[in-house]
Structure formats: C-alpha cells, structure tokens
XYZ file of N, CA and C in Angstrom:
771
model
N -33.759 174.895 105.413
C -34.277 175.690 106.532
C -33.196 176.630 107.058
N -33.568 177.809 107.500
C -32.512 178.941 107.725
C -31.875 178.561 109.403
N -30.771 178.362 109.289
C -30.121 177.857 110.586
C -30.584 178.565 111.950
N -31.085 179.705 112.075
C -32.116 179.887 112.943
C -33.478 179.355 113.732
N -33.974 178.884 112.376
C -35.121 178.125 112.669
C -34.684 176.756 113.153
N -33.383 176.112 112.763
C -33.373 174.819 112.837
C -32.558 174.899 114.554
N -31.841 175.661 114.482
C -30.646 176.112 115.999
C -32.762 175.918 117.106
N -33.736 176.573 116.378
C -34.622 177.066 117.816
C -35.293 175.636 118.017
N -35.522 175.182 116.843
C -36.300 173.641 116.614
C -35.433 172.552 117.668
N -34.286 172.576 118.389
C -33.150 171.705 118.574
C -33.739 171.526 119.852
N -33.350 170.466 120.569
C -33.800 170.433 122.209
C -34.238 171.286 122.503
N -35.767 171.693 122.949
C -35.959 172.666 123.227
C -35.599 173.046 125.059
N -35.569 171.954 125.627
C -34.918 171.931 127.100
C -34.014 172.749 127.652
N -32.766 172.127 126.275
C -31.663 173.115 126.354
C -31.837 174.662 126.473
N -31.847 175.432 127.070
C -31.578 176.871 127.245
C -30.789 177.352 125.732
N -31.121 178.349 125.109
C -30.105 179.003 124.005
C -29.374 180.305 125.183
N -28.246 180.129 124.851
C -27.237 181.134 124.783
C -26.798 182.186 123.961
N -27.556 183.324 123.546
C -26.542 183.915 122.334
C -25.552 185.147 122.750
N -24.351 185.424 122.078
C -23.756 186.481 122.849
C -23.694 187.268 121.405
N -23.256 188.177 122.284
C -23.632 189.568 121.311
C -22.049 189.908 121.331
N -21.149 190.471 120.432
C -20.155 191.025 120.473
C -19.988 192.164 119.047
N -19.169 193.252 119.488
C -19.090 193.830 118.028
C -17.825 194.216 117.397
N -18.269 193.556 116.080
C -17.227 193.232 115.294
C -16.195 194.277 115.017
N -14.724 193.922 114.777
C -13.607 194.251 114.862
C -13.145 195.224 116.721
N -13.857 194.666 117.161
C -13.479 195.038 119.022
C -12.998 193.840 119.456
N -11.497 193.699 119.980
C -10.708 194.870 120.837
C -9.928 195.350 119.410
N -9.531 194.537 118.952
C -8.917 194.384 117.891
C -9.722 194.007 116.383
N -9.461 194.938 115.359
C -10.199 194.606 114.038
C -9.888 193.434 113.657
N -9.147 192.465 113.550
C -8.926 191.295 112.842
C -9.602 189.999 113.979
N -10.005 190.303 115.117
C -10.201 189.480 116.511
C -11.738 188.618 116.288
N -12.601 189.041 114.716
C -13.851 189.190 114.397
C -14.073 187.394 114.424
N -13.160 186.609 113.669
C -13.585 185.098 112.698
C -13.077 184.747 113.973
N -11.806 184.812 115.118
C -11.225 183.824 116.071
C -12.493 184.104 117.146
N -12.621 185.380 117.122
C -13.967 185.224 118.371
C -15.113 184.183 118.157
N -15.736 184.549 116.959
C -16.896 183.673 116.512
C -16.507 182.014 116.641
N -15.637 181.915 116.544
C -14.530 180.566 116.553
C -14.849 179.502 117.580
N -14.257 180.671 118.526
C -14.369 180.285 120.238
C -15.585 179.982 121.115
N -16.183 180.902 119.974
C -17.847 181.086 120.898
C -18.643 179.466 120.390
N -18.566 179.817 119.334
C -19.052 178.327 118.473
C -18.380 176.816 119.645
N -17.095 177.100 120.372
C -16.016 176.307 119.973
C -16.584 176.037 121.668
N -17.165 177.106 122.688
C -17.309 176.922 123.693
C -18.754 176.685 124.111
N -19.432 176.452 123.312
C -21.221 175.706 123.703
C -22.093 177.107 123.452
N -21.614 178.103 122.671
C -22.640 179.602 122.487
C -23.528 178.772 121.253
N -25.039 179.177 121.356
C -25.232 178.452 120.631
C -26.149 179.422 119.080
N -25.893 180.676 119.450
C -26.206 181.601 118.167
C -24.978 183.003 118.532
N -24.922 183.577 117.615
C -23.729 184.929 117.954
C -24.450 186.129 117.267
N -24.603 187.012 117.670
C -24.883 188.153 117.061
C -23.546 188.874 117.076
N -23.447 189.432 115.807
C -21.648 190.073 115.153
C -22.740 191.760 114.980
N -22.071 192.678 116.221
C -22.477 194.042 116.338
C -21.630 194.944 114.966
N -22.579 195.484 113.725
C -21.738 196.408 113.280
C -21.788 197.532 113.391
N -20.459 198.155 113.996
C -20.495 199.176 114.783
C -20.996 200.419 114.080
N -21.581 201.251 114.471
C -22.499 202.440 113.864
C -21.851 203.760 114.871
N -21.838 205.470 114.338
C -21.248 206.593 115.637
C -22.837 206.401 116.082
N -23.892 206.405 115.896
C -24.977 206.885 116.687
C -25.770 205.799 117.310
N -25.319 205.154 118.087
C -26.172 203.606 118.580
C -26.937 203.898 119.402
N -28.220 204.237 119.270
C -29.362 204.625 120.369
C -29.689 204.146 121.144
N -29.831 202.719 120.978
C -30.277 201.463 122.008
C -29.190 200.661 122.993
N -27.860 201.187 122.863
C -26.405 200.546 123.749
C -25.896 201.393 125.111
N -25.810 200.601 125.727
C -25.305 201.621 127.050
C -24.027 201.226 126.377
N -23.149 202.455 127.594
C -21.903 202.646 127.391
C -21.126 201.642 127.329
N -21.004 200.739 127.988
C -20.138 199.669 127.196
C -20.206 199.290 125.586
N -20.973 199.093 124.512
C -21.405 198.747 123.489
C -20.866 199.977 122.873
N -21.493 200.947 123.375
C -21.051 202.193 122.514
C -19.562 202.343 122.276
N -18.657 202.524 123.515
C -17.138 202.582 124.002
C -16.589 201.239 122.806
N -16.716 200.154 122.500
C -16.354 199.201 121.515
C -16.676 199.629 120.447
N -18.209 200.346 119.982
C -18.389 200.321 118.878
C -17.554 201.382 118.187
N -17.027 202.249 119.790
C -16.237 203.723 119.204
C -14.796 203.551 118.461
N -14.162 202.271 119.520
C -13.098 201.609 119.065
C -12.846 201.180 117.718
N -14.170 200.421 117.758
C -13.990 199.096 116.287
C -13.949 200.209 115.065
N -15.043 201.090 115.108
C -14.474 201.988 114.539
C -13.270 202.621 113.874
N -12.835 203.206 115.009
C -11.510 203.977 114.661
C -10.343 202.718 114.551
N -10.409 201.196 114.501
C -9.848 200.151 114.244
C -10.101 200.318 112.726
N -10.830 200.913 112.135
C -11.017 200.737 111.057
C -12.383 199.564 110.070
N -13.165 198.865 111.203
C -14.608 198.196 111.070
C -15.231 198.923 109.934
N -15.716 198.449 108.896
C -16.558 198.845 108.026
C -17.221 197.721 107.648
N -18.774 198.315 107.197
C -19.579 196.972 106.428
C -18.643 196.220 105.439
N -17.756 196.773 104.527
C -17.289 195.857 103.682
C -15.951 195.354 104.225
N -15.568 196.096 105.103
C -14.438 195.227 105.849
C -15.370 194.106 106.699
N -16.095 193.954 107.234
C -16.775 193.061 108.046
C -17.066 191.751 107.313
N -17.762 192.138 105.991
C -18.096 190.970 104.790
C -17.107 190.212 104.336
N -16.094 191.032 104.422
C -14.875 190.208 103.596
C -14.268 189.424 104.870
N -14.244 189.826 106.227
C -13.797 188.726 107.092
C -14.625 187.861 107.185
N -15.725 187.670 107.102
C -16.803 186.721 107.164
C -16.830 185.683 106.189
N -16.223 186.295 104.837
C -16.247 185.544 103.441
C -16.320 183.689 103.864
N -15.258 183.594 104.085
C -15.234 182.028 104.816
C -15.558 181.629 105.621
N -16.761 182.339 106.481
C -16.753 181.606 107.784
C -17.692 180.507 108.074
N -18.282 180.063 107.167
C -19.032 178.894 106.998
C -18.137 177.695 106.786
N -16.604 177.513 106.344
C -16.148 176.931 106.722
C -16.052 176.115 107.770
N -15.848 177.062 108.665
C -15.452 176.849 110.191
C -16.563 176.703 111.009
N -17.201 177.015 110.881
C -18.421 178.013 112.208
C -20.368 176.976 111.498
N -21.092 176.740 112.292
C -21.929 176.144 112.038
C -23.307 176.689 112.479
N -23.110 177.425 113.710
C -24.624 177.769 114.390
C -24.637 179.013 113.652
N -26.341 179.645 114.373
C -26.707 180.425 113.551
C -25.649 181.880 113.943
N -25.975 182.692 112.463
C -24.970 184.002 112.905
C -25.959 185.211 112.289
N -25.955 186.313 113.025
C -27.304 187.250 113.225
C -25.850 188.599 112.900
N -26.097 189.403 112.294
C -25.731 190.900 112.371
C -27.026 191.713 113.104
N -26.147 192.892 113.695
C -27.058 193.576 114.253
C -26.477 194.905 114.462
N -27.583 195.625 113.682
C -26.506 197.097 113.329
C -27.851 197.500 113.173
N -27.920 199.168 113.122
C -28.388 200.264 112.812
C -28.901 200.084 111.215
N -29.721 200.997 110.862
C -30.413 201.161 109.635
C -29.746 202.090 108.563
N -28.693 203.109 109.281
C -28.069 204.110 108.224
C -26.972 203.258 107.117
N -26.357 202.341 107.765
C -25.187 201.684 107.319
C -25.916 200.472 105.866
N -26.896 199.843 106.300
C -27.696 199.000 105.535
C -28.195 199.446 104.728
N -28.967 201.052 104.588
C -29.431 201.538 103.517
C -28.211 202.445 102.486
N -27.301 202.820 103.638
C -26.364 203.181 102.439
C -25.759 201.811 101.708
N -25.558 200.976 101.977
C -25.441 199.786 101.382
C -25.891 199.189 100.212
N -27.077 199.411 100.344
C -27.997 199.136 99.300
C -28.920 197.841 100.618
N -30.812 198.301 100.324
C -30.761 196.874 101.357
C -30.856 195.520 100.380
N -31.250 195.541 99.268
C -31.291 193.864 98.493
C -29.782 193.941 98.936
N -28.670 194.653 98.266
C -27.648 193.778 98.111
C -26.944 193.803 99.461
N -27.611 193.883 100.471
C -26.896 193.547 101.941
C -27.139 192.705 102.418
N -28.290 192.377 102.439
C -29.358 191.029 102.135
C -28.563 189.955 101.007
N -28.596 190.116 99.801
C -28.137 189.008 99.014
C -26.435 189.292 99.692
N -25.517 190.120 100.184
C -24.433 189.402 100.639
C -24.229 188.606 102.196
N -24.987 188.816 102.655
C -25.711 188.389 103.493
C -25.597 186.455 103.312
N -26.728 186.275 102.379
C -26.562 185.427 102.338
C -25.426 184.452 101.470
N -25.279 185.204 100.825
C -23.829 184.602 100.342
C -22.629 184.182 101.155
N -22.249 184.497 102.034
C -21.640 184.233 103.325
C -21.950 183.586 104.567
N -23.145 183.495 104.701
C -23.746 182.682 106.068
C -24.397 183.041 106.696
N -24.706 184.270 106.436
C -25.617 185.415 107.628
C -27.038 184.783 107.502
N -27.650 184.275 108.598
C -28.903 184.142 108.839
C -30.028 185.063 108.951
N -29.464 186.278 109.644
C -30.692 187.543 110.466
C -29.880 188.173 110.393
N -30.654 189.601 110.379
C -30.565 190.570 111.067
C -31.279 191.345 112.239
N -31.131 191.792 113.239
C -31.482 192.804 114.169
C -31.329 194.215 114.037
N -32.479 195.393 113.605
C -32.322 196.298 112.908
C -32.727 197.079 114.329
N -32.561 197.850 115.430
C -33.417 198.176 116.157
C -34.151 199.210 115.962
N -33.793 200.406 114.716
C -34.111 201.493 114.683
C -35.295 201.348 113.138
N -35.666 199.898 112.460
C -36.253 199.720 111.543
C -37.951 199.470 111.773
N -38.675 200.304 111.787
C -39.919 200.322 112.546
C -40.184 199.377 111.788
N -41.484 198.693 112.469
C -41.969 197.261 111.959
C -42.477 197.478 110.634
N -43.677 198.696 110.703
C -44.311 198.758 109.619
C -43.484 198.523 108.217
N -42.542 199.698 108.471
C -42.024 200.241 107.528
C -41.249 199.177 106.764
N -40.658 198.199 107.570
C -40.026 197.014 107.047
C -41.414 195.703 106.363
N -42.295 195.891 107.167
C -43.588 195.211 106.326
C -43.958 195.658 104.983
N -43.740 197.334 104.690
C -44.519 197.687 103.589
C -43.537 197.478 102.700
N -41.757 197.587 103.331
C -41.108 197.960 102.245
C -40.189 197.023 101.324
N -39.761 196.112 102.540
C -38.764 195.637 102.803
C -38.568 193.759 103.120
N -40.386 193.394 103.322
C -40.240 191.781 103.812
C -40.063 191.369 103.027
N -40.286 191.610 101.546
C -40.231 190.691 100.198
C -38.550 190.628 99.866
N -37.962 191.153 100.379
C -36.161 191.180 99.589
C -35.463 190.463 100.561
N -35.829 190.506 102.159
C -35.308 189.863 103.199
C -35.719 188.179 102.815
N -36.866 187.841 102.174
C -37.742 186.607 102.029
C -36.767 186.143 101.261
N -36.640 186.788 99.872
C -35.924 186.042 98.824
C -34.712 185.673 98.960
N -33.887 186.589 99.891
C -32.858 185.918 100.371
C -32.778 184.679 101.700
N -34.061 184.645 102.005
C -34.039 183.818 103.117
C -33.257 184.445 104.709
N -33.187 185.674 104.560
C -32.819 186.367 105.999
C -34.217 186.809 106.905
N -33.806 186.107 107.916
C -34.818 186.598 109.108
C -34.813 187.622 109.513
N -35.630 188.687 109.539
C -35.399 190.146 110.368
C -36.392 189.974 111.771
N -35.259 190.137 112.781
C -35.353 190.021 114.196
C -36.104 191.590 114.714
N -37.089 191.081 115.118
C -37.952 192.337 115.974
C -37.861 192.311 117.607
N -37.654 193.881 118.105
C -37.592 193.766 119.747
C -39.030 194.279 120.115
N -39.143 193.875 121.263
C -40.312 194.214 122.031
C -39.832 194.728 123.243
N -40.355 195.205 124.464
C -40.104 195.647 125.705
C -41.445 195.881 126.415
N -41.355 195.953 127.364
C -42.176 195.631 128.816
C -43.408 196.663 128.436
N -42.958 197.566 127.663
C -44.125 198.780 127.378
C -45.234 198.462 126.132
N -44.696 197.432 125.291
C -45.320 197.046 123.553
C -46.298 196.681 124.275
N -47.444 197.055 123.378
C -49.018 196.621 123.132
C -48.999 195.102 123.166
N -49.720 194.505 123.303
C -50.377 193.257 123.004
C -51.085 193.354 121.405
N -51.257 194.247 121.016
C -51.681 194.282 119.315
C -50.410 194.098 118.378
N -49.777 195.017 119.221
C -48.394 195.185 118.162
C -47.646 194.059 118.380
N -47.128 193.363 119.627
C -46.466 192.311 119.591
C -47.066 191.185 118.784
N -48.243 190.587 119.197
C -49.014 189.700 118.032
C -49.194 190.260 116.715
N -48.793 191.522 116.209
C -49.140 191.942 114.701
C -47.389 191.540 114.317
N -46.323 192.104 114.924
C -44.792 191.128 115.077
C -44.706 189.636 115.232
N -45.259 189.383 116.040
C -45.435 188.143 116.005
C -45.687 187.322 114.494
N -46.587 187.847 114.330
C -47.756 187.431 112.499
C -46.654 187.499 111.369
N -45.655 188.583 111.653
C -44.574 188.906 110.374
C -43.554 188.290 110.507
N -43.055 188.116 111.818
C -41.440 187.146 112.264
C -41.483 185.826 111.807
N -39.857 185.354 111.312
C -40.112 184.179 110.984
C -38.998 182.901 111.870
N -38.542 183.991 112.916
C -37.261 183.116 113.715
C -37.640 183.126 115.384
N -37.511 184.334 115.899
C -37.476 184.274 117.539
C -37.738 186.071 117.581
N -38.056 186.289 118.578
C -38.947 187.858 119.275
C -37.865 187.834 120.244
N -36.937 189.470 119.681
C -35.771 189.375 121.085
C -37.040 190.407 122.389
N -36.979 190.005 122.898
C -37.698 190.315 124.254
C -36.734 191.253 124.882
N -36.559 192.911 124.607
C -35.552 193.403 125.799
C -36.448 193.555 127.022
N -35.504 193.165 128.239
C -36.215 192.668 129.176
C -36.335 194.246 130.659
N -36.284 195.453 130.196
C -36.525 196.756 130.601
C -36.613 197.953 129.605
N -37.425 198.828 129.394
C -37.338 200.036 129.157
C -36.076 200.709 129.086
N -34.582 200.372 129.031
C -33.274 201.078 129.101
C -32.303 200.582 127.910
N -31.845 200.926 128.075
C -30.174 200.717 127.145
C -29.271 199.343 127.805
N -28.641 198.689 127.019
C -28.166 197.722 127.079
C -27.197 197.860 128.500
N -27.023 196.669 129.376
C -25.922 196.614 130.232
C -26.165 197.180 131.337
N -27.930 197.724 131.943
C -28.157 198.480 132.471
C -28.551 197.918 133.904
N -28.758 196.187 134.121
C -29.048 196.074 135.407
C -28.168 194.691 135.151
N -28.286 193.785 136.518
C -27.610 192.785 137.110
C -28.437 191.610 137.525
N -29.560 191.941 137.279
C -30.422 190.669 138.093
C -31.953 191.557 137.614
N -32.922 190.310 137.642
C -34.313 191.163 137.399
C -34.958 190.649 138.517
N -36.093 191.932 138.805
C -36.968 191.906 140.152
C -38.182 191.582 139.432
N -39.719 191.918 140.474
C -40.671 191.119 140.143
C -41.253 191.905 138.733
N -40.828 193.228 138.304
C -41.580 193.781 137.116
C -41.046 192.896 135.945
N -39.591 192.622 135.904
C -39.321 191.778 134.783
C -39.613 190.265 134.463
N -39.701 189.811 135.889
C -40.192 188.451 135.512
C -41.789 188.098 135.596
N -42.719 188.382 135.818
C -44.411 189.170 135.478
C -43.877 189.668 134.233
N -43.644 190.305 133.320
C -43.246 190.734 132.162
C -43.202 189.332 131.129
N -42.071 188.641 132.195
C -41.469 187.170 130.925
C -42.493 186.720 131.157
N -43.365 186.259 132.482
C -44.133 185.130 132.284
C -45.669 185.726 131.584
N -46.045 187.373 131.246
C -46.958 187.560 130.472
C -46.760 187.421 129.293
N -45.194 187.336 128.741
C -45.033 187.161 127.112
C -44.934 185.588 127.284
N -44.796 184.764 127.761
C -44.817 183.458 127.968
C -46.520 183.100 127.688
N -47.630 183.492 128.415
C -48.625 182.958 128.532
C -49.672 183.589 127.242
N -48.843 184.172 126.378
C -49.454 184.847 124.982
C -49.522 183.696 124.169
N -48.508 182.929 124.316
C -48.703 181.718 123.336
C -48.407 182.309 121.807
N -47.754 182.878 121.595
C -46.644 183.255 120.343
C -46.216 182.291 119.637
N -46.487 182.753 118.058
C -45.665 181.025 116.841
C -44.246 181.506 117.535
N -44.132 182.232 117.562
C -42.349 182.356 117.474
C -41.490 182.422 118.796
N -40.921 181.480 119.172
C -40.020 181.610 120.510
C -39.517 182.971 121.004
N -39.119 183.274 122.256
C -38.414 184.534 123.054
C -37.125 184.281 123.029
N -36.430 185.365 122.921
C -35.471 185.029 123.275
C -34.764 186.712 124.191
N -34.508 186.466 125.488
C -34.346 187.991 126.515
C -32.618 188.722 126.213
N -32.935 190.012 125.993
C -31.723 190.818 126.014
C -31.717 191.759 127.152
N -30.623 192.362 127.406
C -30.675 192.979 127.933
C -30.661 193.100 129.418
N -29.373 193.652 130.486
C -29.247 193.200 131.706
C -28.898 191.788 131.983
N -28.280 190.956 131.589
C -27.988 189.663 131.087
C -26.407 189.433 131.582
N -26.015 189.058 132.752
C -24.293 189.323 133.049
C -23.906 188.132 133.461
N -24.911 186.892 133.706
C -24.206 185.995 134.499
C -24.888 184.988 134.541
N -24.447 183.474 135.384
C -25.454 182.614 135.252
C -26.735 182.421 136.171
N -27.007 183.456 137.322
C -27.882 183.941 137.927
C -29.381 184.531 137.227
N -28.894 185.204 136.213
C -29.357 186.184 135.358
C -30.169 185.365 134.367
N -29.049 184.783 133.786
C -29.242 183.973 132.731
C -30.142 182.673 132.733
N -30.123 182.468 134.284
C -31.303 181.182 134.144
C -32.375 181.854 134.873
N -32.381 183.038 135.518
C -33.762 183.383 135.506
C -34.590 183.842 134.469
N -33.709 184.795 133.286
C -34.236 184.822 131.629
C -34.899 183.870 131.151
N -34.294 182.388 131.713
C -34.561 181.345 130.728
C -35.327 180.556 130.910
N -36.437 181.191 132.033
C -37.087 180.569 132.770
C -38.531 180.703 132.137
N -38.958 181.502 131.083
C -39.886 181.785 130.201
C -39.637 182.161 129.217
N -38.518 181.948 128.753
C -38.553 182.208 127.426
C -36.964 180.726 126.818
N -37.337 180.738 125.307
C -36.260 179.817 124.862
C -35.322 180.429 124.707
N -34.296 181.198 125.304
C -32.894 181.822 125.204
C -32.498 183.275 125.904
N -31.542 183.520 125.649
C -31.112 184.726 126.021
C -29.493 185.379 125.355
N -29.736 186.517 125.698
C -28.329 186.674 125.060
C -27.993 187.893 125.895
N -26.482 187.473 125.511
C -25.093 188.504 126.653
C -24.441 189.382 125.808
N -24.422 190.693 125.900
C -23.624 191.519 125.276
C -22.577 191.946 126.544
N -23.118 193.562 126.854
C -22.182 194.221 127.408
C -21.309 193.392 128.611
N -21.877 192.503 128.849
C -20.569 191.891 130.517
C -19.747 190.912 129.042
N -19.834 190.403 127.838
C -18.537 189.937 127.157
C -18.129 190.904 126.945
N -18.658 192.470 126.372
C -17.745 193.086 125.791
C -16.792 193.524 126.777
N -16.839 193.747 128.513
C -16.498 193.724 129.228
C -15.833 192.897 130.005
N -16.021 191.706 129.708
C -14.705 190.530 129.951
C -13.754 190.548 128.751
N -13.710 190.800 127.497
C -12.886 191.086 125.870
C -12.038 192.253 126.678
N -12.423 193.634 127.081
C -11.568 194.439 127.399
C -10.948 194.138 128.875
N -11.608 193.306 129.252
C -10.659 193.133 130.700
C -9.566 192.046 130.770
N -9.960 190.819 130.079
C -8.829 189.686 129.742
C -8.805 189.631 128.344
N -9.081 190.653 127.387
C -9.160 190.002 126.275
C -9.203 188.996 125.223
N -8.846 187.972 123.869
C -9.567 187.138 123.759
C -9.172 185.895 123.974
N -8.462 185.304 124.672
C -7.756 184.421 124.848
C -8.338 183.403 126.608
N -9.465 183.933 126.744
C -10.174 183.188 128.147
C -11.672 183.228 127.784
N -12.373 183.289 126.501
C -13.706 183.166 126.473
C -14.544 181.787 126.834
N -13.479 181.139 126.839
C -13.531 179.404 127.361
C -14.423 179.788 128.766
N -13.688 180.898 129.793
C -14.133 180.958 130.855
C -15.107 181.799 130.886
N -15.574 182.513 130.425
C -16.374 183.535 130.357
C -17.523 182.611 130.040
N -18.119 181.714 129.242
C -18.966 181.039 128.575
C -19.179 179.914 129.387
N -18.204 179.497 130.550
C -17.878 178.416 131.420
C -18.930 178.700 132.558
N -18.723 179.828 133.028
C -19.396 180.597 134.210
C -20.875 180.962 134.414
N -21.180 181.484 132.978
C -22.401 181.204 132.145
C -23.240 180.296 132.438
N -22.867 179.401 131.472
C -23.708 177.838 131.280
C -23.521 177.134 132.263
N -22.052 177.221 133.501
C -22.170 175.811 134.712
C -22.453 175.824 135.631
N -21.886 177.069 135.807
C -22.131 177.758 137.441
C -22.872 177.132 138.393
C-alpha cells in the first residue's frame, strides 16, 4: 500500500500535519536534514517544493525561496540524487510538489518511475488540469503506484469535485480561499461553511486544508473538518528567520500549544 494511503488509514483522531518546504531553501544541501527533523519532530507527511521561475499558485514567501533554491543551484536531478537514500532514514509519506513545465521536460513516465525508485509517494501538480491528467496521464502515475494530488477551492463545482473525487487515490488538498499561498492568519465564517460543506459531501477520499495555515489556532480550526492540514509559507518563514536548527520548535508550537 502506498505510504499515503496507509499514513491517512492511521488513527484517524490524530490530526495530520503536513508541512510544505522547498527543496534546496535556505541552503541547497539543507533538503535530507530538513526532512529528517520534520519526520524526527511528529510532521506526519512533507511535501519537498521543486522550485519552478513561474509559480502561479505561491505568495511571496514560496516564491522568494523558490527564487533562492534556485539560484542555490536546485534542479530536478539535483533534487533526485539528494533523495537517493532517503528511505533509509525517513518513513512517512513524502509528496513533491512542483509545476508541470519541469515534469514534462523530464519526461513524465520517467519522473514517475524515479519517483518511485526513491520513495516518492505523490505528487501535487497545481497547474495539471484534471482532465488532461485523466485522458493522458493516470495510467503511468498507476503503474508506478504514485498518487496525483488534486486541489479544490471554495469556488469548485460540486460535479467537478466528486468527478476528482472518482479519480483520486490518496487525500483532496482543500485550498482553503480563492488566493495564493500565505495569504491569511486565521479563517472567518466563509472558510469554515466551506470546510464543513466539503465535510458533509461524504467523499472516498479524506481532506486535507492548505493554505493560510500559520499556527496552532489555525491549524486546529482546519482540522476541525477535514483529516489534516498543511503549513508552508510561516515554515518557510521561520527557515529564513532562525534557520534550520529550531524546527523542533516550530512543529512544537504547532501541535501543543
């Protein structure tokens, strides 16, 4: 079973945590000790951001790292080769989540079959329209056993989410506003009427909320209809403010608060 499915199958009580960070930020080599820590501090899935110049869906924090990791020198095949071993070490599930230009110049079977050769569970494509990945693309993701992660937002149909729904085979990231990542601090009554209408759909596949996600305020009101959530821009924003050597606390504040 693909460590996704088995990470969502687990207590379901427990709240999931996933954090989002992107790879080779602050520092290019910082990629395997982060994942390390996160694993090491109760995160209980990681999405590894590969950084792309045109990220449509990231507010400025995400972008500002991805500009970095970049000019750090981040590439898909630099990324693969730090990853090579990380099944060693590292156990929960691990999700890439990048743009569509980088994957198709890639080749997509063989990003997919390296993919799984290394540990990669999913991907999160945001710019990969559903269809297009239905007509073109579910049969090569299958054979490798990679989950491709679909978003929804407050605006998706009720046809289209249940026609996503019908094709997903892990969790529905739920962004939880109409905006770009990192964009609010707390949700009011449109977002939570939102969670509890994707809640009362009765979906095969668990939620899991992105987006506006900074704290443990945040984070347990996310988790209040749906099975998880995940934190990008306030880590990538604690990484550049104490960089990586306090994620203990960052993940502390989170989950105890």
């Amino acid at each position: 079973m693909n460590r996704i499915n088995q990470k969502l199958q687990e207590n379901s009580n427990e709240k999931l945590l996933s954090i989002y960070f992107t790879a080779g930020y602050p520092n290019l080599n910082d990629t395997v000790s982060i994942i390390q820590d996160l694993e090491k501090n109760g995160v209980g899935m990681i999405e590894i951001g590969l950084p792309f110049s045109d990220p449509l869906a990231d507010g400025p924090t995400i972008q500002a790292s991805s500009t970095q990791a970049l000019k750090n020198g981040m590439t898909t095949e630099v990324l693969f080769d730090q990853l090579k071993d990380i099944r060693k070490t590292v156990n929960i599930p691990l999700v890439i989540m990048g743009y569509f230009n980088p994957i198709l110049q890639y080749g997509v079977e063989a990003f997919c079959k390296k993919c799984q050769e290394i540990g990669i569970d999913g991907l999160i494509i945001p710019d990969l329209p559903v269809d297009v990945y239905n007509d073109q693309y579910k049969t090569i993701f299958e054979k490798y056993d990679i989950i491709n992660v679909f978003l929804i937002t407050p605006q998706t149909s009720e046809e289209r989410i249940r026609f996503i729904d019908s094709i997903s085979k892990g969790f529905i990231y739920m962004v939880s506003s109409a905006s770009v990542t990192g964009s609010s601090s707390d949700f009011g009554d449109v977002q939570t009427n939102y969670f509890k209408r994707i809640a009362n759909m009765k979906l095969k596949n668990p939620q899991v909320i992105g987006f506006g996600i900074s704290d443990h305020t945040s984070f347990m009101q996310a988790t209040t209809d749906a099975r998880g959530a995940i934190i990008g821009s306030a880590f990538i924003k604690h990484l550049n403010s104490e960089g990586t050597g306090k994620i203990h606390r960052f993940i502390g504040d989170i989950l105890e608060a």
